[in-house]
Coordinates of C-alpha atoms and ligand atoms in Angstrom, one line a residue:
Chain A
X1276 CA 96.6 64.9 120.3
X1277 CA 94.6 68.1 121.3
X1278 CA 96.0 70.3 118.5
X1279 CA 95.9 67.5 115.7
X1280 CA 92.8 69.0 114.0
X1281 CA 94.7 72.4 114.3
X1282 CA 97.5 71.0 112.2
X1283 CA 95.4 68.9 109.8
X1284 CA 93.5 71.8 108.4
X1285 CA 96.7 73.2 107.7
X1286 CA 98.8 70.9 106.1
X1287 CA 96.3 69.9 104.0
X1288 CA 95.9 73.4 102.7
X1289 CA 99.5 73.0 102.0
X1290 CA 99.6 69.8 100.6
X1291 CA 96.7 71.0 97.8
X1292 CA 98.8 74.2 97.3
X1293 CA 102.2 72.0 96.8
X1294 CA 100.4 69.8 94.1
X1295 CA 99.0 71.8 92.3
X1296 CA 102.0 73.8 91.7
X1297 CA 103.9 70.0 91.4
X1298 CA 101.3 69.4 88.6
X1299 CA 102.0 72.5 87.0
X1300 CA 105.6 72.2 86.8
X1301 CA 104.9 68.9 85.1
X1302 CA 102.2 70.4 82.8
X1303 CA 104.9 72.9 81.3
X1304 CA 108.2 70.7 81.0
X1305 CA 105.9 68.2 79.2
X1306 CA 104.9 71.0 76.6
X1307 CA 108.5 71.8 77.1
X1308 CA 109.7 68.6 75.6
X1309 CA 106.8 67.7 73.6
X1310 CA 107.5 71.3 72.1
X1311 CA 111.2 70.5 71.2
X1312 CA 110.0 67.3 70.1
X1313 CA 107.9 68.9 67.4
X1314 CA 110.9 71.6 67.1
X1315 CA 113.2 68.3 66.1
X1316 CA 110.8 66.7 63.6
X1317 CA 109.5 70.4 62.3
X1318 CA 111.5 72.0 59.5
X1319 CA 110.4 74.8 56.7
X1320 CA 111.2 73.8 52.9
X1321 CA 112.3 77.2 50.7
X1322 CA 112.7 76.4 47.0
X1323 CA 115.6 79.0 45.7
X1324 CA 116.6 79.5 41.8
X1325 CA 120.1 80.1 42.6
X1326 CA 122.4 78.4 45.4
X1327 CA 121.7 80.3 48.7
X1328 CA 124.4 81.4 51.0
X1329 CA 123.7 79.9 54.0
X1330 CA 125.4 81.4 56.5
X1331 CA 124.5 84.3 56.0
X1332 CA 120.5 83.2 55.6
X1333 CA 121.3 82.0 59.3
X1334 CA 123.1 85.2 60.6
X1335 CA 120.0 87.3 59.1
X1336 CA 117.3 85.0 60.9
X1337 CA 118.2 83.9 64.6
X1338 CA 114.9 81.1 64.9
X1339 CA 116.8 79.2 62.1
X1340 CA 118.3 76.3 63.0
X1341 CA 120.1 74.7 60.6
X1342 CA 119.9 74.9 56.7
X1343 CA 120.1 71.4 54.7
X1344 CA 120.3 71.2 50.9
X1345 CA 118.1 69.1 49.9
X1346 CA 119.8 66.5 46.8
X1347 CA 118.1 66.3 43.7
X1348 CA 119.3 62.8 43.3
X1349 CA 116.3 61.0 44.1
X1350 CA 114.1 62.8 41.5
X1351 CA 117.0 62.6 38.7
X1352 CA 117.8 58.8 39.1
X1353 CA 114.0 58.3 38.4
X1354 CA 114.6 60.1 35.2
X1355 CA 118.4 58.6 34.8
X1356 CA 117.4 56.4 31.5
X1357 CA 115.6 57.5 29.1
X1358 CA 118.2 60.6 29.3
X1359 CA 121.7 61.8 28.2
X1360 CA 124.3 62.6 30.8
X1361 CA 124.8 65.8 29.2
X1362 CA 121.2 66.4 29.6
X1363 CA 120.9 65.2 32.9
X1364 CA 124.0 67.9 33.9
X1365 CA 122.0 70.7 32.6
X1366 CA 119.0 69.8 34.4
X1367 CA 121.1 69.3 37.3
X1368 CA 122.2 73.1 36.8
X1369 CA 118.4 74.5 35.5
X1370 CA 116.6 72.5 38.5
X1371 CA 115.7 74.7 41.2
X1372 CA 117.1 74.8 44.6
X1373 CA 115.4 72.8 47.7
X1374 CA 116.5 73.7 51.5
X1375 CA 115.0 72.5 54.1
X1376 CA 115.1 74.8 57.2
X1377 CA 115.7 73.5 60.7
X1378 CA 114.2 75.8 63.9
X1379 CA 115.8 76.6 67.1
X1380 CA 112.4 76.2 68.8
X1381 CA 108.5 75.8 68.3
X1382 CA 107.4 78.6 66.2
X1383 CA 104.2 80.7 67.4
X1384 CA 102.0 81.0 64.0
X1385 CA 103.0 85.1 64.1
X1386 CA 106.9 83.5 64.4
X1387 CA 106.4 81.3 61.7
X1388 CA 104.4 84.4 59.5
X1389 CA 107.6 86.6 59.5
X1390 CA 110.0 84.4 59.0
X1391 CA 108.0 83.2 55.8
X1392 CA 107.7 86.5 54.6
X1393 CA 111.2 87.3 55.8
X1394 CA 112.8 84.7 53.4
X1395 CA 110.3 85.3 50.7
X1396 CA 111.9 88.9 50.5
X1397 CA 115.3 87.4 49.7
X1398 CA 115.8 87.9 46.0
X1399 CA 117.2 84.1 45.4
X1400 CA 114.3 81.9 47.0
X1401 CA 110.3 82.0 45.7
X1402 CA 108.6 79.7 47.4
X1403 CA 108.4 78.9 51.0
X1404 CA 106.5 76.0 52.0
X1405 CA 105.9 75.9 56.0
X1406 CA 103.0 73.2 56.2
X1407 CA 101.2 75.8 58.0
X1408 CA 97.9 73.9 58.5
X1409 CA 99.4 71.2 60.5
X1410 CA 101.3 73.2 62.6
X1411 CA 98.4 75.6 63.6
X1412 CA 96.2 72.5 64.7
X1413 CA 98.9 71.3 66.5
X1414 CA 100.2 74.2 68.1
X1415 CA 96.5 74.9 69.2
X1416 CA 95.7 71.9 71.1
X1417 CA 99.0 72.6 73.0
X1418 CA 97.9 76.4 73.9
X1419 CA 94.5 74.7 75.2
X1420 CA 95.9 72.1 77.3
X1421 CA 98.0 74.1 78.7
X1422 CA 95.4 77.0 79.3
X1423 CA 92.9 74.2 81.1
X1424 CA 95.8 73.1 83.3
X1425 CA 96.7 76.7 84.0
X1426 CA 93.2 77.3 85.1
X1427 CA 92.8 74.0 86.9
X1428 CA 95.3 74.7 88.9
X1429 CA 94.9 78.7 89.8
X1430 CA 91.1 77.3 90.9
X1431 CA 92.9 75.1 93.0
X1432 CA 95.0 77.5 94.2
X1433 CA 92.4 79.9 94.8
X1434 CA 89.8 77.3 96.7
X1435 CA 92.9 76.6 99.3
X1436 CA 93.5 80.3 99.9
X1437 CA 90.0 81.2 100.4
X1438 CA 89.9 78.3 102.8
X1439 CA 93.1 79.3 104.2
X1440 CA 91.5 82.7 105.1
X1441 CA 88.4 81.3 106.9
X1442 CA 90.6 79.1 108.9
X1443 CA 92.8 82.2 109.8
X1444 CA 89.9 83.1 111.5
X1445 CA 89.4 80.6 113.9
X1446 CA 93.4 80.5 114.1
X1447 CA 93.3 84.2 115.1
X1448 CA 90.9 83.5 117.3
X1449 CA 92.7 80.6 119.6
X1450 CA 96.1 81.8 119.2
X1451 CA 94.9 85.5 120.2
X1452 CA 93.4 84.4 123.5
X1453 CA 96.7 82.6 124.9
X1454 CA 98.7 85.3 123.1
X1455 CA 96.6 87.8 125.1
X1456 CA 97.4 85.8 128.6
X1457 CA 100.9 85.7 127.9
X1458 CA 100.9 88.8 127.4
X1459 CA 99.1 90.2 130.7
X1460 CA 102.1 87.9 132.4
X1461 CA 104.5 90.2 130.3
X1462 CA 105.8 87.9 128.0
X1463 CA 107.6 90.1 125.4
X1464 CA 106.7 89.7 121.6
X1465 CA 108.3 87.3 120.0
X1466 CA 107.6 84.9 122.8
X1467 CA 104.0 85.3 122.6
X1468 CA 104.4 84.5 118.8
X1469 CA 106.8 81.6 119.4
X1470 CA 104.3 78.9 119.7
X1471 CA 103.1 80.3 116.5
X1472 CA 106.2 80.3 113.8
X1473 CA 107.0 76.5 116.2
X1474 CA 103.5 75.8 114.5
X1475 CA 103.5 77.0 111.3
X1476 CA 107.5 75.6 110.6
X1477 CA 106.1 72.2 111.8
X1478 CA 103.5 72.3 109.6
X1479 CA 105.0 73.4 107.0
X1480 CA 107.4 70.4 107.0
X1481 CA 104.7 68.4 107.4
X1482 CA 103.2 69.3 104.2
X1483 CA 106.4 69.3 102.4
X1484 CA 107.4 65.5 104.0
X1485 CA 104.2 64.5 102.6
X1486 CA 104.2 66.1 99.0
X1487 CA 107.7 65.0 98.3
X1488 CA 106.9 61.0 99.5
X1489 CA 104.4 61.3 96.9
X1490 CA 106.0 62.7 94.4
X1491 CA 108.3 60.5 94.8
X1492 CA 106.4 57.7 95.2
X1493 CA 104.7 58.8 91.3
X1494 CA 108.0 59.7 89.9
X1495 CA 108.9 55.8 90.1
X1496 CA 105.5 54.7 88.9
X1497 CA 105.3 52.5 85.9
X1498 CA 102.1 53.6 84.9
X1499 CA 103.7 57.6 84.8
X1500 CA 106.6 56.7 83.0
X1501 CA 104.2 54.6 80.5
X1502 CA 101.9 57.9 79.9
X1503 CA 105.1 59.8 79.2
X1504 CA 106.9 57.2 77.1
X1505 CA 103.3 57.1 75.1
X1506 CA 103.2 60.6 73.5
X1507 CA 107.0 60.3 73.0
X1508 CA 108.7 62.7 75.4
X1509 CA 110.9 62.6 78.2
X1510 CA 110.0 64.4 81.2
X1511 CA 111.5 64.6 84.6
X1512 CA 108.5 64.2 86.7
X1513 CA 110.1 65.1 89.8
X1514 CA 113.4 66.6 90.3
X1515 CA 114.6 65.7 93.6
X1516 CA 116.4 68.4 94.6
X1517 CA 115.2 71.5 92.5
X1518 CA 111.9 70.6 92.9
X1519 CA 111.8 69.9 96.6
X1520 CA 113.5 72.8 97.5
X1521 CA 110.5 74.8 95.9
X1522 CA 108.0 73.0 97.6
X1523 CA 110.0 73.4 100.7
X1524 CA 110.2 77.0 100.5
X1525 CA 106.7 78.0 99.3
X1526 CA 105.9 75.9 102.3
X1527 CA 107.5 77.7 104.8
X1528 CA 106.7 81.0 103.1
X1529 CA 103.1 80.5 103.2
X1530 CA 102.6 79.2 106.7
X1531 CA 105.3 82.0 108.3
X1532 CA 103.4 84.6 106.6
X1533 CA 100.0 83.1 107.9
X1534 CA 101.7 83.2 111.3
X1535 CA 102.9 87.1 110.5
X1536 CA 99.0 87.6 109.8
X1537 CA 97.8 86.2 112.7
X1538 CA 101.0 88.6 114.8
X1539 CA 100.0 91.4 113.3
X1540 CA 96.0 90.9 113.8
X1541 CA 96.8 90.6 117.2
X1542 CA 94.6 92.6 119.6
X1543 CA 94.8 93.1 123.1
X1544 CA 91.4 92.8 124.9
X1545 CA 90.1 94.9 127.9
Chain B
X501 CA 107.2 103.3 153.9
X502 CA 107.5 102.5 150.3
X503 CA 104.4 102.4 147.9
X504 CA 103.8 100.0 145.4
X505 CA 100.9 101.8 144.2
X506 CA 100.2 105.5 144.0
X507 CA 97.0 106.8 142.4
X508 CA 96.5 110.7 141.9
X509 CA 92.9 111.9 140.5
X510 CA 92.8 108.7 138.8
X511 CA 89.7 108.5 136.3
X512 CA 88.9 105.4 134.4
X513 CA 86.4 104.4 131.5
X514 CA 85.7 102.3 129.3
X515 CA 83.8 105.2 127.0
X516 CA 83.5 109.0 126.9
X517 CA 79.8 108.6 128.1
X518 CA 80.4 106.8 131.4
X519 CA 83.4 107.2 134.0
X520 CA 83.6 104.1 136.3
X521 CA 86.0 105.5 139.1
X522 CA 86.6 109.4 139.3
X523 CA 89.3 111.1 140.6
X524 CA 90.3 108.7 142.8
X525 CA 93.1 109.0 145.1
X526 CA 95.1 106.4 147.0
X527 CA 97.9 104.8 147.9
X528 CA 99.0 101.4 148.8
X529 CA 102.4 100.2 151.2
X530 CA 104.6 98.1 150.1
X531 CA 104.0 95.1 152.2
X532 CA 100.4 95.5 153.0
X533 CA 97.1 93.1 152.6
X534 CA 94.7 95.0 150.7
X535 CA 90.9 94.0 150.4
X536 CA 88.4 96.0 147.8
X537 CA 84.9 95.3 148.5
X538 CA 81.9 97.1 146.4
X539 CA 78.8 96.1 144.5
X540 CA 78.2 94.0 141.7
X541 CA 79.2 96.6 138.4
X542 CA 80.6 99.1 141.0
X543 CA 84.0 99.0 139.5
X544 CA 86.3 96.5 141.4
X545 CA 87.7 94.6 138.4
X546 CA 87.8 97.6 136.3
X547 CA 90.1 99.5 138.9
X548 CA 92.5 96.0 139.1
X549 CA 92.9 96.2 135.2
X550 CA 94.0 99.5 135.4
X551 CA 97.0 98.0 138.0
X552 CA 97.7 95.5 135.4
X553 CA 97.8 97.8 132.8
X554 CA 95.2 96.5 130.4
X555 CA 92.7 100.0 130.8
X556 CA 94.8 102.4 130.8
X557 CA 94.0 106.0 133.2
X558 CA 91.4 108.0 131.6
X559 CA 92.6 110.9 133.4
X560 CA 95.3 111.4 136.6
X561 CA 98.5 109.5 137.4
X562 CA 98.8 106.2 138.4
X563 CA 102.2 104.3 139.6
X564 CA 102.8 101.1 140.3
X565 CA 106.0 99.4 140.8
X566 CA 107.1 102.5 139.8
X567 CA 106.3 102.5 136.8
X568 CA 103.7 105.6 135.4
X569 CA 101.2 103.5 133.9
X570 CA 99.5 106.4 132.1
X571 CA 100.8 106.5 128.6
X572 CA 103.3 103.7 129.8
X573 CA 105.3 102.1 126.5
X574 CA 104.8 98.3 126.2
X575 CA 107.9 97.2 126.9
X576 CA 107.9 98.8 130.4
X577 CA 104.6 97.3 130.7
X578 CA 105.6 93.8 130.0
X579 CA 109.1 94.8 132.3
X580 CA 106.1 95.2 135.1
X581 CA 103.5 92.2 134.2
X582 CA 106.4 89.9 135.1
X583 CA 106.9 91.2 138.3
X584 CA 102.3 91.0 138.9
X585 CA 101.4 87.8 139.9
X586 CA 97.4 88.2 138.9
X587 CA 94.1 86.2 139.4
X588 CA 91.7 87.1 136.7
X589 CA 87.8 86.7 137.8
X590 CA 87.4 84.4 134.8
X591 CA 90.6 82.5 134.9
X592 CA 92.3 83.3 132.0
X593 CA 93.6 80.0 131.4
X594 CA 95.6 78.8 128.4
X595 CA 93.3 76.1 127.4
X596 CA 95.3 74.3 125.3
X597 CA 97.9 73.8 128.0
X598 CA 98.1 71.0 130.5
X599 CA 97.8 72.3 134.2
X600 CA 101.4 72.3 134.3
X601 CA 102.1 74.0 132.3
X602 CA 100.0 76.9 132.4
X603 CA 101.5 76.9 136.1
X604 CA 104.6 77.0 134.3
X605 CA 103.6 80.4 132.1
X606 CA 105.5 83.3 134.2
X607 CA 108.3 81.3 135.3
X608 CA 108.9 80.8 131.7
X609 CA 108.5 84.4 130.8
X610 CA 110.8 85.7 133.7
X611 CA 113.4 82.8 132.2
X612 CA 113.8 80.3 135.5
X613 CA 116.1 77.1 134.9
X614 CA 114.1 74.2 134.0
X615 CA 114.8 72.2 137.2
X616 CA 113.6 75.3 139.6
X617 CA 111.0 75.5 137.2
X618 CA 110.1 71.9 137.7
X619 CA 110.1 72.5 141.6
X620 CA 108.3 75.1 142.4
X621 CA 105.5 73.8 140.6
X622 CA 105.6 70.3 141.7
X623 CA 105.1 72.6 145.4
X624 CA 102.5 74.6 144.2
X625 CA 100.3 71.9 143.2
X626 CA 100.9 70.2 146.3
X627 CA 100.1 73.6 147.8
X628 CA 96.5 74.0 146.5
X629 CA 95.7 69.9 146.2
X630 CA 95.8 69.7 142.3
X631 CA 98.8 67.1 142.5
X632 CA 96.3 64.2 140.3
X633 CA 95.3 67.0 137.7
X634 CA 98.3 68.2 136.5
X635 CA 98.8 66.9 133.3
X636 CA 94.8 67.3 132.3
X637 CA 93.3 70.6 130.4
X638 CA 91.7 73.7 131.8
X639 CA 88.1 72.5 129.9
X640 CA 88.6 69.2 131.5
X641 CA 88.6 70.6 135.5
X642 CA 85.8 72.2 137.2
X643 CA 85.2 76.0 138.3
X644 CA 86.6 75.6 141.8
X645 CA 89.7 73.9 140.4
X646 CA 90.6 76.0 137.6
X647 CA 90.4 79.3 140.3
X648 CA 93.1 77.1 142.2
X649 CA 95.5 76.9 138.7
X650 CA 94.8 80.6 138.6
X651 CA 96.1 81.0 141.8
X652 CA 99.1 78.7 141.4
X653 CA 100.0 80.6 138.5
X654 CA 99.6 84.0 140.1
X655 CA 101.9 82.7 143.2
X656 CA 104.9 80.7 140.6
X657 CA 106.9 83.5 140.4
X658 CA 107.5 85.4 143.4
X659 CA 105.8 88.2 142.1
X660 CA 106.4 91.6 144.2
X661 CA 102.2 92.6 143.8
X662 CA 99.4 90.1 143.9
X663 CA 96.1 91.1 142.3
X664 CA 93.3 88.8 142.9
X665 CA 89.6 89.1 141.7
X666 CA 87.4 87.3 143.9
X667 CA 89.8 84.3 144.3
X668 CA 87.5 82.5 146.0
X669 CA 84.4 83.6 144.4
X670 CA 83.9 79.4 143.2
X671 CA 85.3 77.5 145.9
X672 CA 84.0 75.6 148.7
X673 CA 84.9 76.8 152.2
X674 CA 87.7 74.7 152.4
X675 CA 88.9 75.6 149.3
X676 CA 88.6 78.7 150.0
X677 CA 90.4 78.5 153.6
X678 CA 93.7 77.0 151.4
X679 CA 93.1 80.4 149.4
X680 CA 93.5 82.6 152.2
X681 CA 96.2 80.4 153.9
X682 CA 98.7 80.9 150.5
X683 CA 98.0 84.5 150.6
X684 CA 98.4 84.8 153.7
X685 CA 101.4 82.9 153.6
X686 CA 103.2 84.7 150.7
X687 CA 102.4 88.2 152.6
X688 CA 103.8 87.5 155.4
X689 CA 107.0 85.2 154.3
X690 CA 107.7 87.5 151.0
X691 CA 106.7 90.5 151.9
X692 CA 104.6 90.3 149.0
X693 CA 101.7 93.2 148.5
X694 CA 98.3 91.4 148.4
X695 CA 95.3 93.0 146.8
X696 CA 92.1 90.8 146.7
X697 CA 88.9 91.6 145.3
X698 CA 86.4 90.3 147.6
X699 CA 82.3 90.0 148.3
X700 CA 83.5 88.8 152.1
X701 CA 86.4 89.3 153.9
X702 CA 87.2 86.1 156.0
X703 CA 86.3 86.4 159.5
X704 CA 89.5 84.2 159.8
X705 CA 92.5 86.4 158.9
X706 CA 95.3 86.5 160.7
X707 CA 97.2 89.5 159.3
X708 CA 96.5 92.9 159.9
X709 CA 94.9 93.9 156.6
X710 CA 93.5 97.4 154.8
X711 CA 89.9 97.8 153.3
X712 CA 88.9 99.6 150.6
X713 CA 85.4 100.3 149.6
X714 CA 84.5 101.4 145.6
X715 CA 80.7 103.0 145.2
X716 CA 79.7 105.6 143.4
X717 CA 82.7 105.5 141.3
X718 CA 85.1 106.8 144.5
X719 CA 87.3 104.4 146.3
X720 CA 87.0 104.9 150.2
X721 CA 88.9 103.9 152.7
X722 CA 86.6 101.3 155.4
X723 CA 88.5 102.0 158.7
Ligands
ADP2069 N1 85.2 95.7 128.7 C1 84.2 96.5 129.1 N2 83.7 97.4 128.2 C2 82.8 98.3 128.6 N3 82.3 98.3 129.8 C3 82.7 97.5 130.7 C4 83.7 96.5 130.4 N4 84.0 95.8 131.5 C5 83.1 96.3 132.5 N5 82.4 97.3 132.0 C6 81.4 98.1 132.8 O1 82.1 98.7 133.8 C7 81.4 98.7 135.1 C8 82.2 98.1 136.2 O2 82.5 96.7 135.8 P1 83.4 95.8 136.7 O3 84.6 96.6 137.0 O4 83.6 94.5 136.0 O5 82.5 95.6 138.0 P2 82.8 94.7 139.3 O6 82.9 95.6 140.4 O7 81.6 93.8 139.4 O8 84.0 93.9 139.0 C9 80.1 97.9 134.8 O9 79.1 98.8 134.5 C10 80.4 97.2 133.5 O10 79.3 97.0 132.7
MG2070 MG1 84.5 92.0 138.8

């Protein structure tokens, strides 16, 4: 295996470009679903004087979910003794309003602003309580996560191309020479390149074979599934057929434009 | 008689400052054995690159095969090549190929069947006694043997125009004698048109042969 150190510098370039993007697919489904998590267990409370309409409250504010009244059973059957039922009827009647608001999604802090002041505007309700405090923090740490993955992964990203371009040098180098000889025997184009795209596909696959046994092999981890179960979310860790056929293709479209490079840098010597 | 080669007022160089041969003119038969002798630097392999196409004429006319090689597109240029059986001075082996199969190269380009393929250069390695080497790497044989590969490969196809620089410039003299012998051989079997760059013409040839003398940048016929 004369040309095994050609390939290996290669695919491994590919390999650390396939999971790094792999990890980054990951990185932003689990926000995904942790963020629909928090979406499912979030909700605003808006305290109202009179009965709100609530389909219209919906129609007028597309992030809101759902709109629940909130019973004031609880708090009156504390109070249910020591007073009349008349009373209690009247109370029932005086007591203000409580909704609580289901979200479609996450809010940003500046989503969660306007709808607050949004509702607050509507004559009927006066107070709108969104926990903001909570959700900041929380919504935070999920912005800087995801930021330090981001940038973890685009140094990884840009590493392997820098390396990529030294290589291309030495690449140039060997495939111009026999491209060069076949070319003073008169061997057209594309057949001087052949050997080239043969390369770069193989390679290519190579990388991609590799990735997607260990992806797969992770994807049936215990440990993985553990980590995921852990913080409470459900995350497909690698989607067999969406996610290979990515890897597959930005394989093949880095190594046959590398190959393209190396064509087009192509000189003939004197 | 037909040409294969005809040069009018031919100038080549490399640069504007210095013209390696000047107005030259010459023709070559179809047919013929040509030897080009000169000094060291005088211009030899310069004027065989210019028949391969790889310098092209600074100045004049140059045909070969019948092709006008001045300003020539590459795709007549490559129709030509596959038709030039050449022996570069340093080889110009495809390292990363076995033996074979840089044997192999033209007949591939000019799109011969596998098994002919397989045949002729099974013969051929017979033919210059490289039969044990021919699955091991250019890097891997010496000097003398990877000028015999050279000339294998310049022979595979049948080409209609040889073009050899100093063939034998690092072979023993029996080496060198199976050389001569194969072009010898394919000039007078196949008609083919030799040219061979040369420091000494064998004492030993047995075809009738031209000479050609390059000094001073002009190419002179030795009669
Ligand atoms: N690629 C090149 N670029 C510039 N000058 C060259 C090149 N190749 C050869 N020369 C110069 O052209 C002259 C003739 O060289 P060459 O044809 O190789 O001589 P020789 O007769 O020994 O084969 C020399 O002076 C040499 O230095
Ligand atoms: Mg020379």
């Amino acid at each position: 295996m004369k040309s095994f150190k050609n390939h290996l510098s290669l695919v491994i370039a590919l390999l650390s470009i396939l999971f790094s993007l792999q990890i980054f697919t990951i990185v932003e489904r689990s926000i995904d679903a942790y963020k629909e998590n928090l979406a499912t267990n979030y909700a605003l409370v808006a305290v109202a004087q009179k009965r709100i309409d609530v389909k219209s409250l919906i129609r007028a504010n597309p992030l809101v979910e759902d709109v629940e009244q909130l019973s004031p059973d609880a708090v009156i059957k504390r109070l249910n003794g020591s007073m009349s039922k008349k009373n209690i009827e009247l109370l029932k009647l005086t007591l203000p309003k409580f909704y609580k608001l289901k979200l479609k999604h996450y809010p940003t802090p500046q989503e969660l602003e306007e709808l607050s002041a949004k509702l607050l505007r509507s004559q009927s309700i006066n107070k709108v309580e969104s926990f903001t405090k909570t959700h900041d923090t929380t919504y935070k740490l999920l912005l800087l996560f995801k930021t330090v993955v981001s940038v973890f992964a685009f140094t990884v990203l840009l590493v392997t191309v820098l390396l990529i371009f030294k290589e291309l040098r030495i690449w140039q180098f060997q495939h111009n020479e026999r491209m060069s000889i076949m070319g003073l025997f008169g061997a057209p184009v594309w057949l001087r390149s052949a050997v080239l795209f043969r390369l770069a596909i193989v390679d290519a696959i190579i990388a991609f074979l590799l990735a997607f046994a260990l992806f797969m092999y992770l994807s049936t981890t215990e440990w993985v599934h553990k980590q995921f179960e852990s913080i409470g979310i459900e995350v497909i860790f690698f989607d067999t057929l969406h996610d290979s056929l990515i890897m597959l293709g930005v394989a093949l479209a880095i190594s046959i434009l590398l190959a393209v490079f190396i064509v087009l840098g192509h000189k003939e010597e004197v | 008689m037909d040409k294969v080669i005809v040069a009018k007022d031919l100038s080549l160089a490399y640069s504007d400052d210095e013209t390696i041969i000047n107005k030259a003119n010459f023709s070559i038969d179809s047919g013929s054995f040509v030897f080009i002798t000169g000094a060291s630097g005088s211009g030899k392999s310069t004027l065989l690159k210019s028949l391969y196409g790889a310098l092209k004429p600074k100045e004049g006319s140059l045909v070969v095969g019948g092709v006008e090689l001045n300003g020539v597109s590459s795709s007549k240029l490559n129709f030509l090549r596959k038709h030039l059986g050449i022996v570069f001075q340093d080889y110009k082996l495809v390292k990363e190929w076995t033996v074979e199969k840089n044997i192999m190269l033209p007949l591939i380009i000019n799109g011969y069947d596998k098994s002919v393929t397989q045949n002729q250069v099974d013969s051929l390695l017979k033919h210059v006694k490289l039969r044990h080497q021919a699955a091991k790497y250019p890097p891997e044989l010496s000097g003398g043997e990877q000028q015999r590969v050279a000339m294998a490969r310049a022979l595979a196809h049948n080409p209609i125009l040889i073009l050899a620089d100093e063939p034998t410039g690092n072979l023993d003299d029996y080496s060198s004698q199976v050389i001569w012998n194969l072009l010898e051989g394919a000039n007078e079997q196949l008609k083919t048109t030799v040219i061979v760059v040369t420091h000494h013409i064998p004492e030993t040839m047995g075809v009738r042969y031209k000479h050609y003398h390059i000094e001073f940048g002009a190419i002179r016929e030795v009669l």
